[in-house]
PDB file of C-alpha atoms in Angstrom:
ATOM      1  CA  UNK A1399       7.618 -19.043   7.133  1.00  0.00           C
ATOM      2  CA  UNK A1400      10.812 -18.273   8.742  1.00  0.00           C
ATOM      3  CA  UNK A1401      12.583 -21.159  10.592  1.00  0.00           C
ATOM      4  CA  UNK A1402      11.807 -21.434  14.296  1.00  0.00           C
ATOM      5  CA  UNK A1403       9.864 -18.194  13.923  1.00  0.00           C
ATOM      6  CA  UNK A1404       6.209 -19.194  12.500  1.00  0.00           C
ATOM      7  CA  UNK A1405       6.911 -15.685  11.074  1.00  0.00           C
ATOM      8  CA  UNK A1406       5.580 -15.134   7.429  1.00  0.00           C
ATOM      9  CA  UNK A1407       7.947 -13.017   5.344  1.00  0.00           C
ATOM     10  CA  UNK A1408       6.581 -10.176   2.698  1.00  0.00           C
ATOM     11  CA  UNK A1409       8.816 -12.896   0.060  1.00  0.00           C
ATOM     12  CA  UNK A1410       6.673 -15.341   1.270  1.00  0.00           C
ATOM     13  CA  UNK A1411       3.883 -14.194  -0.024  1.00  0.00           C
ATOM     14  CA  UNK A1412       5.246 -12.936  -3.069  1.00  0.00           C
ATOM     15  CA  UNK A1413       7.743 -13.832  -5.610  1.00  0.00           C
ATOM     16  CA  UNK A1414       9.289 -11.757  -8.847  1.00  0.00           C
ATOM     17  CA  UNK A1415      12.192 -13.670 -10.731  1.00  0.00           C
ATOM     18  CA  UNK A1416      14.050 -11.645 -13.314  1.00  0.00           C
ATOM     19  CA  UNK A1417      15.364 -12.217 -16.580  1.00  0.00           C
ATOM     20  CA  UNK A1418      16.914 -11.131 -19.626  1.00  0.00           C
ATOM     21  CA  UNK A1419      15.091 -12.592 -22.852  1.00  0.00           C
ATOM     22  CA  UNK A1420      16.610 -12.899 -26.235  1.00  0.00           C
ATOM     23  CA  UNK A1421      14.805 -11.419 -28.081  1.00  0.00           C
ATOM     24  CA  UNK A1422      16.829  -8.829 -29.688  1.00  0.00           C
ATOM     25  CA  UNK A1423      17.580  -5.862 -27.966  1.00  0.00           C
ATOM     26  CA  UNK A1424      17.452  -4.727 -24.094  1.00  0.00           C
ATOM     27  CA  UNK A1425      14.582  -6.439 -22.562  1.00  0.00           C
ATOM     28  CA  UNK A1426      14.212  -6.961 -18.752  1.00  0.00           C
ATOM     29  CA  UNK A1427      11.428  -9.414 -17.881  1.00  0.00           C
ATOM     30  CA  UNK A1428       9.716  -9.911 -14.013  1.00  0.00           C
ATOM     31  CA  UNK A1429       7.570 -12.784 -13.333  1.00  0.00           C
ATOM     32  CA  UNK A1430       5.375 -12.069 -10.163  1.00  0.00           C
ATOM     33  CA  UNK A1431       4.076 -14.750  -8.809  1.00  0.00           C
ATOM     34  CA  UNK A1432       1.505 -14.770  -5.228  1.00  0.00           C
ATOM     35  CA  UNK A1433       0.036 -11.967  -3.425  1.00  0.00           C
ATOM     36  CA  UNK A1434       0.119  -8.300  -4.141  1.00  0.00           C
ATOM     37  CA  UNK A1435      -0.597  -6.390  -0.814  1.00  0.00           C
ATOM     38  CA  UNK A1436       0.365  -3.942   1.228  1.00  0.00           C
ATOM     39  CA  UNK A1437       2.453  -6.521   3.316  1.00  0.00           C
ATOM     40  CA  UNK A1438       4.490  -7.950   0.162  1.00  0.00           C
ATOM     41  CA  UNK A1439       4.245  -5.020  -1.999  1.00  0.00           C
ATOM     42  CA  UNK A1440       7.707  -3.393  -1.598  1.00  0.00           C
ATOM     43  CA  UNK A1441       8.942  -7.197  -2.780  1.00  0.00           C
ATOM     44  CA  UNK A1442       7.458  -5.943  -6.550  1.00  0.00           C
ATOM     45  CA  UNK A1443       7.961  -1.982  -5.845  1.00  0.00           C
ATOM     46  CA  UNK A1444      12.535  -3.141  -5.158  1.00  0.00           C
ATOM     47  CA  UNK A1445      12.523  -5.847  -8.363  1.00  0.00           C
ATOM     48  CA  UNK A1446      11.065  -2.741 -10.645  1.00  0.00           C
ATOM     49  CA  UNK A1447      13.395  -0.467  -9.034  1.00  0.00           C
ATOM     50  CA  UNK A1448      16.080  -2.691  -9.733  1.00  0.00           C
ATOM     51  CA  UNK A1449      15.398  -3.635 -13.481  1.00  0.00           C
ATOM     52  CA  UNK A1450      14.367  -0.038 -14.026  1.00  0.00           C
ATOM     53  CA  UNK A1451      18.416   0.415 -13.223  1.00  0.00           C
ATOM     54  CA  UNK A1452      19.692  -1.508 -15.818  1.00  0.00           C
ATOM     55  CA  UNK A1453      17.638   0.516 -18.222  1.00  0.00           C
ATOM     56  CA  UNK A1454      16.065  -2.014 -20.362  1.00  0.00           C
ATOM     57  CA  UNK A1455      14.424  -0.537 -23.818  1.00  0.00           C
ATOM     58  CA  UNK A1456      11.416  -2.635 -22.270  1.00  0.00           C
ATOM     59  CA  UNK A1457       9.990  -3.740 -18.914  1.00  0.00           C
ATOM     60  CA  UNK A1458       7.671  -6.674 -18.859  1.00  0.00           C
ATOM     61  CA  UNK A1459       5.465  -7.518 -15.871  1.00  0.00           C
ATOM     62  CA  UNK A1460       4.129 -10.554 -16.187  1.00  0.00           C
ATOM     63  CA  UNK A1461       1.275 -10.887 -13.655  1.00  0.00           C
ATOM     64  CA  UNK A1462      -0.047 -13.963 -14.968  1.00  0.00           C
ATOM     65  CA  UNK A1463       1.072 -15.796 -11.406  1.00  0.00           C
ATOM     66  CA  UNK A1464      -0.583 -13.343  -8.983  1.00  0.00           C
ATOM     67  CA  UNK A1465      -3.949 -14.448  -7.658  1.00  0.00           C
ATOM     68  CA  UNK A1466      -4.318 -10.705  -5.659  1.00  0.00           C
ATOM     69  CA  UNK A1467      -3.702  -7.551  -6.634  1.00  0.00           C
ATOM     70  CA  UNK A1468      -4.420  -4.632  -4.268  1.00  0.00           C
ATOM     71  CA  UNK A1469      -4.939  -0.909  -5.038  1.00  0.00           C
ATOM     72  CA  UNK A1470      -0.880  -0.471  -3.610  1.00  0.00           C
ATOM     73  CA  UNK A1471       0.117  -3.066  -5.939  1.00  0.00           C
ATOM     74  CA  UNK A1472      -1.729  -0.776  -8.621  1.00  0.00           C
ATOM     75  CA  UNK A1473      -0.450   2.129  -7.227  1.00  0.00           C
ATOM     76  CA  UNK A1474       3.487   0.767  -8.031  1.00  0.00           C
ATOM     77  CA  UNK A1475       2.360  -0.421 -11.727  1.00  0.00           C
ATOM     78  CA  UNK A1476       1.069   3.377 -11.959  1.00  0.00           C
ATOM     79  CA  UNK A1477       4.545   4.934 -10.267  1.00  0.00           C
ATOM     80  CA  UNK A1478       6.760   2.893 -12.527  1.00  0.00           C
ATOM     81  CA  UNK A1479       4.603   3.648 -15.767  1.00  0.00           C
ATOM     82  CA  UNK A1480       5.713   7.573 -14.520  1.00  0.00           C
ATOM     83  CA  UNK A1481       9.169   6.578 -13.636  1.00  0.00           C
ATOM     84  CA  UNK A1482      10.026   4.985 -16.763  1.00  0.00           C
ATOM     85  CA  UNK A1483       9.838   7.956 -18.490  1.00  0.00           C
ATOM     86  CA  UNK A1484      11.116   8.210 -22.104  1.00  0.00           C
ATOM     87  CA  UNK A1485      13.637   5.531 -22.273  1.00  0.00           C
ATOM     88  CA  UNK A1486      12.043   2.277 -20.983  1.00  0.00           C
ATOM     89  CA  UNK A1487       8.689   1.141 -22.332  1.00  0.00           C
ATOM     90  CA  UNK A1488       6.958  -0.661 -20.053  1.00  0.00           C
ATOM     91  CA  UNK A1489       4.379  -3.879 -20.899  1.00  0.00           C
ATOM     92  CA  UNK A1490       2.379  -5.181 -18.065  1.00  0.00           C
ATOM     93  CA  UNK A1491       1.150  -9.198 -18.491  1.00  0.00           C
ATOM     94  CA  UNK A1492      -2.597 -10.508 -17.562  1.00  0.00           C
ATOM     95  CA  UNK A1493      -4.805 -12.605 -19.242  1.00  0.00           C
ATOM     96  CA  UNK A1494      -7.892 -10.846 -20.029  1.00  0.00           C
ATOM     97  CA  UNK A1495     -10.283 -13.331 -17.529  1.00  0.00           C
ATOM     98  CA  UNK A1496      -8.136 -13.317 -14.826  1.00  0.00           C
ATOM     99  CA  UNK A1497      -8.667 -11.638 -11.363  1.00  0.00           C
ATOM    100  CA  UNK A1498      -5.720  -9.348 -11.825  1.00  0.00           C
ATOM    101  CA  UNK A1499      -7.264  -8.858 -15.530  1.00  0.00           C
ATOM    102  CA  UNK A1500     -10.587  -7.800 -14.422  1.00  0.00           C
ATOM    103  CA  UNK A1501      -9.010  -5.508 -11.844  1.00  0.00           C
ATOM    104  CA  UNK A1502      -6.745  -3.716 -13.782  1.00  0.00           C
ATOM    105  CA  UNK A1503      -9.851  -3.303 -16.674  1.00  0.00           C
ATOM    106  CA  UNK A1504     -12.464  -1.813 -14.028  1.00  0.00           C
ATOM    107  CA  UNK A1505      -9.642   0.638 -12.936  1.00  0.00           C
ATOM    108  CA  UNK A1506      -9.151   1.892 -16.082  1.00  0.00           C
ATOM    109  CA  UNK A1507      -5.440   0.644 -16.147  1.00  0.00           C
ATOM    110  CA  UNK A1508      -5.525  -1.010 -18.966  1.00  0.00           C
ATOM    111  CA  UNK A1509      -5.497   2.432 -20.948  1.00  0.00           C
ATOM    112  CA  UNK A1510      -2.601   3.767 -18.818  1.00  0.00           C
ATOM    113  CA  UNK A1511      -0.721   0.639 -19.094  1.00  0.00           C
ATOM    114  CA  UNK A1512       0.901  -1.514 -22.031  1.00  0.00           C
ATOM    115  CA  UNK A1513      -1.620  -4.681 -21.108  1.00  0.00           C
ATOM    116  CA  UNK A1514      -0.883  -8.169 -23.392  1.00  0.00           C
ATOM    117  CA  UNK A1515      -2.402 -11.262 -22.848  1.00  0.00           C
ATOM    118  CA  UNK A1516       1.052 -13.127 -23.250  1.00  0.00           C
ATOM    119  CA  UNK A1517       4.471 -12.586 -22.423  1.00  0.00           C
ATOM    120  CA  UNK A1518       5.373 -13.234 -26.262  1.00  0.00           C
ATOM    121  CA  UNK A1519       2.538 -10.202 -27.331  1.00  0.00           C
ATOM    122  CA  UNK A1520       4.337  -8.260 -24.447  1.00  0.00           C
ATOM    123  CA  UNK A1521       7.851  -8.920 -25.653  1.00  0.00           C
ATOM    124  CA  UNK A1522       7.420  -8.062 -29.668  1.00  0.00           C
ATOM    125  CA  UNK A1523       8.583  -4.828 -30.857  1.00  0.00           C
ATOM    126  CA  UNK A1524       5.798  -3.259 -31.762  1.00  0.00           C
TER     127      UNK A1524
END
C-alpha cells in the first residue's frame, strides 16, 4: 500500500524482476511474481515491452511465482508471442500442476507458447 494512502498499487500486486543470465548468448529473463489481473497487468505487459527492446535471442517468463493468472494476463503472453516476431524466441515458465499450469493447458496455450517446467529447460538452446 502506498504510505498515508491505504491505496494498493498495480506493483503491489505484482512483481517482474529482470535479468540477464549467462548462459551464452542474449538471454533476457522476467520473474513474475503475485497477481496477474486486469488491475496489475500493464506491470507484466511494460517489463515485456521493455526486454523485448533490448532484443534478446530469448525471452523467458518465468511464471512459477504467480498464484493468478487472468484471461488479460493471457492475452499479453499471446501479444508478445506475435510481437516477438522472428528475432526473439520466447519461453514461458510453469510447472505443469500449478494453477497458472493448468490454465495455460485448458486454453490451449501451451501449443502457442514455448512452456518448460524450469527456468534451466527454458533457458537451453534447443
Amino acid at each position: 500500500m502506498t504510505a498515508g494512502e491505504g491505496r494498493i498499487r498495480p506493483r503491489d500486486l505484482l512483481r517482474v524482476t529482470s535479468r540477464r543470465p549467462d548462459v551464452g548468448f542474449e538471454a533476457e529473463l522476467l520473474e513474475v511474481s503475485g497477481e496477474v489481473d486486469l488491475f496489475s497487468v500493464q506491470v507484466l505487459e511494460n517489463a515485456i515491452t521493455e526486454a523485448l527492446g533490448r532484443d534478446p535471442a530469448l525471452l523467458v517468463i518465468d511464471l512459477t511465482g504467480v498464484s493468478f493468472l487472468a484471461s488479460v494476463g493471457m492475452t499479453v503472453l499471446l501479444k508478445v508471442y506475435r510481437e516477438a516476431g522472428r528475432t526473439t524466441r520466447l519461453r514461458v515458465v510453469t510447472p505443469e500442476r500449478s494453477t497458472v499450469g493448468r490454465a495455460l493447458e485448458l486454453t490451449g496455450l501451451t501449443e502457442a507458447l514455448a512452456v518448460a517446467a524450469s527456468q534451466s529447460d527454458a533457458l537451453s538452446r534447443d
